[in-house]
Each structure stands twice: as C-alpha cells, then as structure tokens.
Amino acid sequence: MTGTAEWLDDREQRTWQAFHDMQVLLWRRLGHHLARESGLSEPDYAVLTALAAAPGGRMRPFEISVVTDFEKSRLHHHLTRMVERGLVTREPCLDAPRGAEIALTAAGRDAIESAAPQRAEHVRRWLLQQLTKEQQDALAEISEAVLANLRAAGRPSLGGQDEEPCSPPSC
Amino acid sequence: MTGTAEWLDDREQRTWQAFHDMQVLLWRRLGHHLARESGLSEPDYAVLTALAAAPGGRMRPFEISVVTDFEKSRLHHHLTRMVERGLVTREPCLDAPRGAEIALTAAGRDAIESAAPQRAEHVRRWLLQQLTKEQQDALAEISEAVLANLRAAGRPSLGGQDEEPCSPPSC
DNA sequence: ACACTGGGGTTGATGCATCAACCGCCCCGT
DNA sequence: ACGGGGCGGTTGATGCATCAACCCCAGTGT
C-alpha cells in the first residue's frame, strides 16, 4: 500500500515484542500488588491521587477527568463505585447549578496515603531498579518522544492544520 | 521501612511519569485503530495470531493460553465471544476425551491476515518511527531487563529456591 | 424572543478482565 | 482396588472500559 514492508524486520520485531510483553507483565504486577496491599485499583489510585493533591480534597468531575485523562463517562461510573465504597462523596456543587463536586473522605485519604509509598516502592522494585541511570534517562527520552507524537497527532485542531488523526499516507 | 525514601526522586519521577503516560496513550491508540480498521480487539488479535501460526489453524485452549499468556478462564470467556462472532469454532477434541479444540474459520483467517499488515504499520507509525535505531535497541534492552526480573520473581518454584513473589525486604 | 450550540453530567448496553469455585478425568501411590 | 491430586475446561459474579445517547443549563447569534 504505502510502500512499506508487510511486517516488522528483526530489529523492530525484537523491540516490539520485548516492549509489548514487558508492558503487559509490568502492569499486571503493579496492579496486583496495589490491589492486594491497598485494596485499590489503578483507576482508584489515579483518582485519589488527583483529589489528594487538590486543596480541600475537592474537585469537580471534569477537573479530575483532565488530570487523569479519563473520559467523563468512564469517570462517572468509576466515581459511582468509589462512592459506594466510601472513598469519596458526591455532593451538589454550590456555585454551579448543574455541577457536582467530589470530595475525598477520611477513608479515601487514608487509603491513598498508605498506598502511595508502597506504590513508589513497587515502581522502583519492578522497573527503575532494573535499569542503569543511563537507561532511566533513555527510557524517559523515548517515552517523551513517543508521547509527543501521540499527542500531536491526537489533537487535529490545535496547531492550525487540519491534520488527520489516522495514519499519514492514506486514512 | 527498607531505608528508601517515601516517593520517587526527580529523575525517577520523570521517567516513571513519561513511561506511564506514553504507555497508556500508546495502547489506547493502537487499540482504537485495530478496532476501527479490523473490527478486532487486542485479545482477538493475540488469539488469532496464535491460531494462524499453528498447523491447520487448530490449537487446544491450554496451548493458546501458553502463547498468549491469558488465564484459562479469561481465555475461555474470550473464545466464547469469538465463537459467537464466527472467528473460530470450538470442537470436541478427538484424541482427548475431556478436551476441546479451537479452529480458525475462514472469516477468522481473513480477519487476521488483513489486520496484520495494518498492525505492523501502526506499530511503526506510533512507536518505532519515533525512535532512532539506538533508541530502539535501548528500548529492547530495557524491556528485556525488566521482563527478566518480572519473570524470575513471578515463578517462585523454578530455580529451587522458594522465593517470595512479593517485594524482597518485607512481604 | 428564540433556536443553536456546547459543556458538564448521567444513563444503559456491551465487551473485557479477574476471581473463586467447580466438574471430569487421568495418573499416581499405596 | 481405591483415594487423592492435578490438569484441562467451564461457570457465575463482579469490577472495569467504551460507546452512544440523552438531559439541563448557559451563552451566543440573529
């Protein structure tokens, strides 16, 4: 189609395969430890982290969705489950008629404060400690490069050009 | 506890944050493209790839679970959905009483054969082309190092030592 | 004044992931 | 011959992710 080969060459294949497998296993491991030791899921952790950093432990849902990068619907459903478990409360927003406000409960703050150091330890143990300092920096640069490209191509209307969010040659 | 600081230092934090965000966005992008262009999910793709590489397009479920690294239960549920969509069939296994056999249908083979080149293109476009060859190799080495550690610690009874699958100091 | 649009939020349906328990059968030890 | 244990497979329950549609209100244009 676009003149590219059908599949990946050896170097590409090795990189992709290793990256793919590593990533799957790493998330699984981190998620399991988080759940077993803190009773929190990854999205729980993301939401609680955002709330804990906010003044008063309170945020509007759409603010949370910005920092966690969750769709509003996903976030709403997740908040509903978190309310049921007593981690947060959903209150009507005072200065906006149609708005809601999410507030951390005491249990929620306890949960995130006890989970955070464990999380740091796990990230070190399963990822960072396996790498030299040079590799850590290399991984940061790699990630930032890939991320920049993803974000650039994911926002069609931002730089002024009406670029396609799909693949460049033929979409 | 183990003498480690409570949270990550600046270098660690940068690496972790970038890696985390990159990974989330990259999977989202790849998954969306796969779904929109091929009508397949990531697990569909993994299962179909395994089957397409098997002689006759047939495998026992437990064989699939080995190569895809899916739990048997997850795999069973997923296969059920794939059967309903006509991608594979589930047949009683001839030479094993209690066993089943999964076979690729014509539709399943079409799906994977048309999806594979697109997949390769996406992996190149969103990951590999953003990296220099040195970075590709660095990412492969990083991934393999992390993966080796994950796999080693994930199998307590293999080297002879009864090692903990949890963090090393206190589990 | 009135239709339009857009943002914040909600809902329901569907598909995917995980856990726990269970069934049948084979193999092994005694 | 009989009792366990383990493996391949199945089931149901629950939580998470995604999509599409919808509601309400505010601001805007005309």
JSON list of N, CA and C (backbone and C1' of nucleotides) in Angstrom, two decimals, chain B residues 41 43-44 71-74 77-78 81 85 97-98, chain C residues 14-26:
[
{"chain": "B", "resi": 41, "resn": "SER", "atom": "N", "xyz": [-10.40, -6.73, 18.68]},
{"chain": "B", "resi": 41, "resn": "SER", "atom": "CA", "xyz": [-9.82, -6.19, 19.90]},
{"chain": "B", "resi": 41, "resn": "SER", "atom": "C", "xyz": [-8.40, -6.74, 20.04]},
{"chain": "B", "resi": 43, "resn": "PRO", "atom": "N", "xyz": [-7.15, -8.67, 22.47]},
{"chain": "B", "resi": 43, "resn": "PRO", "atom": "CA", "xyz": [-7.15, -10.11, 22.72]},
{"chain": "B", "resi": 43, "resn": "PRO", "atom": "C", "xyz": [-7.58, -10.93, 21.50]},
{"chain": "B", "resi": 44, "resn": "ASP", "atom": "N", "xyz": [-8.53, -10.42, 20.71]},
{"chain": "B", "resi": 44, "resn": "ASP", "atom": "CA", "xyz": [-8.85, -11.09, 19.45]},
{"chain": "B", "resi": 44, "resn": "ASP", "atom": "C", "xyz": [-7.57, -11.29, 18.63]},
{"chain": "B", "resi": 71, "resn": "GLU", "atom": "N", "xyz": [-5.06, -16.21, 31.27]},
{"chain": "B", "resi": 71, "resn": "GLU", "atom": "CA", "xyz": [-5.59, -17.23, 32.18]},
{"chain": "B", "resi": 71, "resn": "GLU", "atom": "C", "xyz": [-6.61, -18.09, 31.45]},
{"chain": "B", "resi": 72, "resn": "LYS", "atom": "N", "xyz": [-6.76, -19.30, 31.91]},
{"chain": "B", "resi": 72, "resn": "LYS", "atom": "CA", "xyz": [-7.68, -20.19, 31.22]},
{"chain": "B", "resi": 72, "resn": "LYS", "atom": "C", "xyz": [-9.11, -19.67, 31.25]},
{"chain": "B", "resi": 73, "resn": "SER", "atom": "N", "xyz": [-9.47, -19.04, 32.35]},
{"chain": "B", "resi": 73, "resn": "SER", "atom": "CA", "xyz": [-10.84, -18.54, 32.45]},
{"chain": "B", "resi": 73, "resn": "SER", "atom": "C", "xyz": [-11.07, -17.37, 31.50]},
{"chain": "B", "resi": 74, "resn": "ARG", "atom": "N", "xyz": [-10.15, -16.45, 31.54]},
{"chain": "B", "resi": 74, "resn": "ARG", "atom": "CA", "xyz": [-10.24, -15.33, 30.61]},
{"chain": "B", "resi": 74, "resn": "ARG", "atom": "C", "xyz": [-10.29, -15.81, 29.17]},
{"chain": "B", "resi": 77, "resn": "HIS", "atom": "N", "xyz": [-13.72, -17.38, 28.28]},
{"chain": "B", "resi": 77, "resn": "HIS", "atom": "CA", "xyz": [-14.74, -16.37, 28.02]},
{"chain": "B", "resi": 77, "resn": "HIS", "atom": "C", "xyz": [-14.50, -15.68, 26.69]},
{"chain": "B", "resi": 78, "resn": "HIS", "atom": "N", "xyz": [-13.27, -15.39, 26.43]},
{"chain": "B", "resi": 78, "resn": "HIS", "atom": "CA", "xyz": [-12.99, -14.69, 25.18]},
{"chain": "B", "resi": 78, "resn": "HIS", "atom": "C", "xyz": [-13.28, -15.57, 23.97]},
{"chain": "B", "resi": 81, "resn": "ARG", "atom": "N", "xyz": [-16.90, -15.56, 23.12]},
{"chain": "B", "resi": 81, "resn": "ARG", "atom": "CA", "xyz": [-17.33, -14.41, 22.32]},
{"chain": "B", "resi": 81, "resn": "ARG", "atom": "C", "xyz": [-16.86, -14.53, 20.87]},
{"chain": "B", "resi": 85, "resn": "ARG", "atom": "N", "xyz": [-19.00, -14.70, 17.25]},
{"chain": "B", "resi": 85, "resn": "ARG", "atom": "CA", "xyz": [-18.77, -13.79, 16.12]},
{"chain": "B", "resi": 85, "resn": "ARG", "atom": "C", "xyz": [-18.27, -14.54, 14.89]},
{"chain": "B", "resi": 97, "resn": "PRO", "atom": "N", "xyz": [-10.56, -37.14, 25.59]},
{"chain": "B", "resi": 97, "resn": "PRO", "atom": "CA", "xyz": [-11.98, -37.15, 25.93]},
{"chain": "B", "resi": 97, "resn": "PRO", "atom": "C", "xyz": [-12.48, -35.80, 26.43]},
{"chain": "B", "resi": 98, "resn": "ARG", "atom": "N", "xyz": [-11.78, -35.31, 27.41]},
{"chain": "B", "resi": 98, "resn": "ARG", "atom": "CA", "xyz": [-12.28, -34.12, 28.08]},
{"chain": "B", "resi": 98, "resn": "ARG", "atom": "C", "xyz": [-11.84, -32.83, 27.39]},
{"chain": "C", "resi": 14, "resn": "DT", "atom": "P", "xyz": [-27.09, -4.91, 24.82]},
{"chain": "C", "resi": 14, "resn": "DT", "atom": "O5'", "xyz": [-25.51, -5.09, 24.66]},
{"chain": "C", "resi": 14, "resn": "DT", "atom": "C5'", "xyz": [-24.84, -4.35, 23.65]},
{"chain": "C", "resi": 14, "resn": "DT", "atom": "C4'", "xyz": [-23.35, -4.37, 23.91]},
{"chain": "C", "resi": 14, "resn": "DT", "atom": "C3'", "xyz": [-22.76, -5.77, 24.11]},
{"chain": "C", "resi": 14, "resn": "DT", "atom": "O3'", "xyz": [-21.86, -6.03, 23.06]},
{"chain": "C", "resi": 14, "resn": "DT", "atom": "C1'", "xyz": [-21.92, -4.20, 25.69]},
{"chain": "C", "resi": 15, "resn": "DG", "atom": "P", "xyz": [-21.28, -7.54, 22.87]},
{"chain": "C", "resi": 15, "resn": "DG", "atom": "O5'", "xyz": [-19.77, -7.31, 23.30]},
{"chain": "C", "resi": 15, "resn": "DG", "atom": "C5'", "xyz": [-19.02, -6.25, 22.72]},
{"chain": "C", "resi": 15, "resn": "DG", "atom": "C4'", "xyz": [-17.76, -6.03, 23.51]},
{"chain": "C", "resi": 15, "resn": "DG", "atom": "C3'", "xyz": [-16.97, -7.32, 23.81]},
{"chain": "C", "resi": 15, "resn": "DG", "atom": "O3'", "xyz": [-15.60, -7.06, 23.55]},
{"chain": "C", "resi": 15, "resn": "DG", "atom": "C1'", "xyz": [-17.39, -6.15, 25.81]},
{"chain": "C", "resi": 16, "resn": "DC", "atom": "P", "xyz": [-14.57, -8.25, 23.56]},
{"chain": "C", "resi": 16, "resn": "DC", "atom": "O5'", "xyz": [-13.74, -7.97, 24.88]},
{"chain": "C", "resi": 16, "resn": "DC", "atom": "C5'", "xyz": [-13.04, -6.76, 25.01]},
{"chain": "C", "resi": 16, "resn": "DC", "atom": "C4'", "xyz": [-12.49, -6.63, 26.41]},
{"chain": "C", "resi": 16, "resn": "DC", "atom": "C3'", "xyz": [-11.63, -7.81, 26.89]},
{"chain": "C", "resi": 16, "resn": "DC", "atom": "O3'", "xyz": [-10.42, -7.30, 27.40]},
{"chain": "C", "resi": 16, "resn": "DC", "atom": "C1'", "xyz": [-13.25, -7.26, 28.51]},
{"chain": "C", "resi": 17, "resn": "DA", "atom": "P", "xyz": [-9.30, -8.28, 28.01]},
{"chain": "C", "resi": 17, "resn": "DA", "atom": "O5'", "xyz": [-9.61, -8.27, 29.56]},
{"chain": "C", "resi": 17, "resn": "DA", "atom": "C5'", "xyz": [-9.32, -7.10, 30.30]},
{"chain": "C", "resi": 17, "resn": "DA", "atom": "C4'", "xyz": [-9.25, -7.41, 31.78]},
{"chain": "C", "resi": 17, "resn": "DA", "atom": "C3'", "xyz": [-8.39, -8.61, 32.16]},
{"chain": "C", "resi": 17, "resn": "DA", "atom": "O3'", "xyz": [-7.61, -8.22, 33.28]},
{"chain": "C", "resi": 17, "resn": "DA", "atom": "C1'", "xyz": [-10.60, -8.90, 32.99]},
{"chain": "C", "resi": 18, "resn": "DT", "atom": "P", "xyz": [-6.60, -9.25, 34.02]},
{"chain": "C", "resi": 18, "resn": "DT", "atom": "O5'", "xyz": [-7.51, -9.82, 35.19]},
{"chain": "C", "resi": 18, "resn": "DT", "atom": "C5'", "xyz": [-8.07, -8.87, 36.09]},
{"chain": "C", "resi": 18, "resn": "DT", "atom": "C4'", "xyz": [-8.81, -9.59, 37.18]},
{"chain": "C", "resi": 18, "resn": "DT", "atom": "C3'", "xyz": [-8.10, -10.85, 37.71]},
{"chain": "C", "resi": 18, "resn": "DT", "atom": "O3'", "xyz": [-8.00, -10.68, 39.12]},
{"chain": "C", "resi": 18, "resn": "DT", "atom": "C1'", "xyz": [-10.36, -11.30, 37.23]},
{"chain": "C", "resi": 19, "resn": "DC", "atom": "P", "xyz": [-7.06, -11.67, 39.98]},
{"chain": "C", "resi": 19, "resn": "DC", "atom": "O5'", "xyz": [-8.15, -12.43, 40.87]},
{"chain": "C", "resi": 19, "resn": "DC", "atom": "C5'", "xyz": [-9.20, -11.67, 41.44]},
{"chain": "C", "resi": 19, "resn": "DC", "atom": "C4'", "xyz": [-10.29, -12.59, 41.93]},
{"chain": "C", "resi": 19, "resn": "DC", "atom": "C3'", "xyz": [-9.78, -13.91, 42.52]},
{"chain": "C", "resi": 19, "resn": "DC", "atom": "O3'", "xyz": [-10.22, -14.00, 43.86]},
{"chain": "C", "resi": 19, "resn": "DC", "atom": "C1'", "xyz": [-11.55, -14.27, 40.96]},
{"chain": "C", "resi": 20, "resn": "DA", "atom": "P", "xyz": [-9.64, -15.17, 44.82]},
{"chain": "C", "resi": 20, "resn": "DA", "atom": "O5'", "xyz": [-10.88, -16.17, 44.87]},
{"chain": "C", "resi": 20, "resn": "DA", "atom": "C5'", "xyz": [-12.18, -15.64, 45.01]},
{"chain": "C", "resi": 20, "resn": "DA", "atom": "C4'", "xyz": [-13.20, -16.74, 44.79]},
{"chain": "C", "resi": 20, "resn": "DA", "atom": "C3'", "xyz": [-12.76, -18.11, 45.34]},
{"chain": "C", "resi": 20, "resn": "DA", "atom": "O3'", "xyz": [-13.83, -18.68, 46.06]},
{"chain": "C", "resi": 20, "resn": "DA", "atom": "C1'", "xyz": [-13.39, -18.28, 43.06]},
{"chain": "C", "resi": 21, "resn": "DA", "atom": "P", "xyz": [-13.58, -19.97, 47.01]},
{"chain": "C", "resi": 21, "resn": "DA", "atom": "O5'", "xyz": [-14.49, -21.05, 46.30]},
{"chain": "C", "resi": 21, "resn": "DA", "atom": "C5'", "xyz": [-15.78, -20.70, 45.86]},
{"chain": "C", "resi": 21, "resn": "DA", "atom": "C4'", "xyz": [-16.18, -21.57, 44.69]},
{"chain": "C", "resi": 21, "resn": "DA", "atom": "C3'", "xyz": [-15.96, -23.08, 44.91]},
{"chain": "C", "resi": 21, "resn": "DA", "atom": "O3'", "xyz": [-17.22, -23.70, 45.11]},
{"chain": "C", "resi": 21, "resn": "DA", "atom": "C1'", "xyz": [-15.41, -22.34, 42.68]},
{"chain": "C", "resi": 22, "resn": "DC", "atom": "P", "xyz": [-17.31, -25.22, 45.57]},
{"chain": "C", "resi": 22, "resn": "DC", "atom": "O5'", "xyz": [-17.44, -25.98, 44.18]},
{"chain": "C", "resi": 22, "resn": "DC", "atom": "C5'", "xyz": [-18.47, -25.58, 43.29]},
{"chain": "C", "resi": 22, "resn": "DC", "atom": "C4'", "xyz": [-18.17, -26.11, 41.91]},
{"chain": "C", "resi": 22, "resn": "DC", "atom": "C3'", "xyz": [-17.90, -27.61, 41.87]},
{"chain": "C", "resi": 22, "resn": "DC", "atom": "O3'", "xyz": [-19.06, -28.29, 41.42]},
{"chain": "C", "resi": 22, "resn": "DC", "atom": "C1'", "xyz": [-16.50, -26.34, 40.41]},
{"chain": "C", "resi": 23, "resn": "DC", "atom": "P", "xyz": [-19.08, -29.94, 41.56]},
{"chain": "C", "resi": 23, "resn": "DC", "atom": "O5'", "xyz": [-18.71, -30.40, 40.08]},
{"chain": "C", "resi": 23, "resn": "DC", "atom": "C5'", "xyz": [-19.32, -29.76, 38.97]},
{"chain": "C", "resi": 23, "resn": "DC", "atom": "C4'", "xyz": [-18.79, -30.38, 37.69]},
{"chain": "C", "resi": 23, "resn": "DC", "atom": "C3'", "xyz": [-18.57, -31.89, 37.79]},
{"chain": "C", "resi": 23, "resn": "DC", "atom": "O3'", "xyz": [-19.06, -32.49, 36.61]},
{"chain": "C", "resi": 23, "resn": "DC", "atom": "C1'", "xyz": [-16.56, -30.81, 37.15]},
{"chain": "C", "resi": 24, "resn": "DG", "atom": "P", "xyz": [-19.38, -34.12, 36.61]},
{"chain": "C", "resi": 24, "resn": "DG", "atom": "O5'", "xyz": [-18.42, -34.63, 35.46]},
{"chain": "C", "resi": 24, "resn": "DG", "atom": "C5'", "xyz": [-17.32, -33.85, 35.11]},
{"chain": "C", "resi": 24, "resn": "DG", "atom": "C4'", "xyz": [-16.49, -34.51, 34.04]},
{"chain": "C", "resi": 24, "resn": "DG", "atom": "C3'", "xyz": [-16.32, -36.03, 34.17]},
{"chain": "C", "resi": 24, "resn": "DG", "atom": "O3'", "xyz": [-15.93, -36.51, 32.90]},
{"chain": "C", "resi": 24, "resn": "DG", "atom": "C1'", "xyz": [-14.35, -34.92, 34.91]},
{"chain": "C", "resi": 25, "resn": "DC", "atom": "P", "xyz": [-15.92, -38.10, 32.64]},
{"chain": "C", "resi": 25, "resn": "DC", "atom": "O5'", "xyz": [-14.36, -38.40, 32.59]},
{"chain": "C", "resi": 25, "resn": "DC", "atom": "C5'", "xyz": [-13.57, -37.71, 31.64]},
{"chain": "C", "resi": 25, "resn": "DC", "atom": "C4'", "xyz": [-12.14, -37.66, 32.11]},
{"chain": "C", "resi": 25, "resn": "DC", "atom": "C3'", "xyz": [-11.51, -39.03, 32.40]},
{"chain": "C", "resi": 25, "resn": "DC", "atom": "O3'", "xyz": [-10.55, -39.30, 31.40]},
{"chain": "C", "resi": 25, "resn": "DC", "atom": "C1'", "xyz": [-10.89, -37.39, 34.01]},
{"chain": "C", "resi": 26, "resn": "DC", "atom": "P", "xyz": [-10.02, -40.81, 31.28]},
{"chain": "C", "resi": 26, "resn": "DC", "atom": "O5'", "xyz": [-8.46, -40.62, 31.51]},
{"chain": "C", "resi": 26, "resn": "DC", "atom": "C5'", "xyz": [-7.85, -39.41, 31.10]},
{"chain": "C", "resi": 26, "resn": "DC", "atom": "C4'", "xyz": [-6.61, -39.18, 31.95]},
{"chain": "C", "resi": 26, "resn": "DC", "atom": "C3'", "xyz": [-5.81, -40.46, 32.22]},
{"chain": "C", "resi": 26, "resn": "DC", "atom": "O3'", "xyz": [-4.47, -40.24, 31.87]},
{"chain": "C", "resi": 26, "resn": "DC", "atom": "C1'", "xyz": [-6.25, -39.28, 34.25]}
]
